[in-house]
PDB file of C-alpha atoms in Angstrom:
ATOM      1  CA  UNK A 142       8.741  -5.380   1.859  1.00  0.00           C
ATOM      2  CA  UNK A 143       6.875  -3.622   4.672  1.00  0.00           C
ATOM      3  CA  UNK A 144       7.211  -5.383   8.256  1.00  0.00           C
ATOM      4  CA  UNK A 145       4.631  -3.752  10.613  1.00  0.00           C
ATOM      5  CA  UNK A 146       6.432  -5.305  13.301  1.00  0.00           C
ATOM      6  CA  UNK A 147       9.586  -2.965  12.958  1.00  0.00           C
ATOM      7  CA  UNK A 148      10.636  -0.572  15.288  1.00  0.00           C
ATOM      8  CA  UNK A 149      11.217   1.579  12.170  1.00  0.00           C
ATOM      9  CA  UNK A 150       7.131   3.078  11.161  1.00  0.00           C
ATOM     10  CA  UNK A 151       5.734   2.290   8.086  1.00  0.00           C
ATOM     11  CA  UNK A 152       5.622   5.786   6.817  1.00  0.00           C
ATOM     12  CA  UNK A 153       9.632   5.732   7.239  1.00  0.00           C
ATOM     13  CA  UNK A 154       9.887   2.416   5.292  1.00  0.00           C
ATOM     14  CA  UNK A 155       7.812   2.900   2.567  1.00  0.00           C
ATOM     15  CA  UNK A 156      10.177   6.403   2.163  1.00  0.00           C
ATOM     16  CA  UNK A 157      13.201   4.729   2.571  1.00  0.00           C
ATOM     17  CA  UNK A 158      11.876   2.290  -0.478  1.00  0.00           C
ATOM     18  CA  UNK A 159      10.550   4.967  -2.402  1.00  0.00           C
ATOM     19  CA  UNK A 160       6.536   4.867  -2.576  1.00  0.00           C
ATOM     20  CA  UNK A 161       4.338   6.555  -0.665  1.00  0.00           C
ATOM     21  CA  UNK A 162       2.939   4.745   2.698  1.00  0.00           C
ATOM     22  CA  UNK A 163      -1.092   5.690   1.540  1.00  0.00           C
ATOM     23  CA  UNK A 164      -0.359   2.816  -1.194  1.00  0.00           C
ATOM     24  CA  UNK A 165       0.749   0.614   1.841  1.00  0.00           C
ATOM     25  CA  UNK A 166      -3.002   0.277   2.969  1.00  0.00           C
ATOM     26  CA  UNK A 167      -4.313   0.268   0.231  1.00  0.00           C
ATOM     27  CA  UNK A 168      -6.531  -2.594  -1.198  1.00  0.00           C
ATOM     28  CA  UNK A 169      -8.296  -2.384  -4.345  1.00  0.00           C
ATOM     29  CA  UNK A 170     -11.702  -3.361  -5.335  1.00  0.00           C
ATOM     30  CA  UNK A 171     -12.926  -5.949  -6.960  1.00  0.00           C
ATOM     31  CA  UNK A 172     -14.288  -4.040 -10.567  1.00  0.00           C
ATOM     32  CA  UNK A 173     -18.035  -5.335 -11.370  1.00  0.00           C
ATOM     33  CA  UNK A 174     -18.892  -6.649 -14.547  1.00  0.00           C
ATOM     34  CA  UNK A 175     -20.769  -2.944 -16.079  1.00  0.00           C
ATOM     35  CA  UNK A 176     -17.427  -1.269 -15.300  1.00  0.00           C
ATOM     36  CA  UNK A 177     -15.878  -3.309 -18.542  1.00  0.00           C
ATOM     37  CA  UNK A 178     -19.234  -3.226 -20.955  1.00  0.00           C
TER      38      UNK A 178
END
């Protein structure tokens, strides 16, 4: 979806597809075992 190697920024695509670019880097953690207990 995103191509970091476009002339076009990444703040502009994510806009253009309709989320917001913070959720482009983001990477979510792995949830521990006491989170589900």
């Amino acid at each position: 979806m995103i191509d970091r190697t476009q002339k076009l920024s990444v703040a502009r695509q994510a806009k253009l597809l309709g989320f917001s670019h913070s959720s482009v880097y983001y990477s979510p953690r792995p949830v521990s075992d006491g989170v589900w207990h």
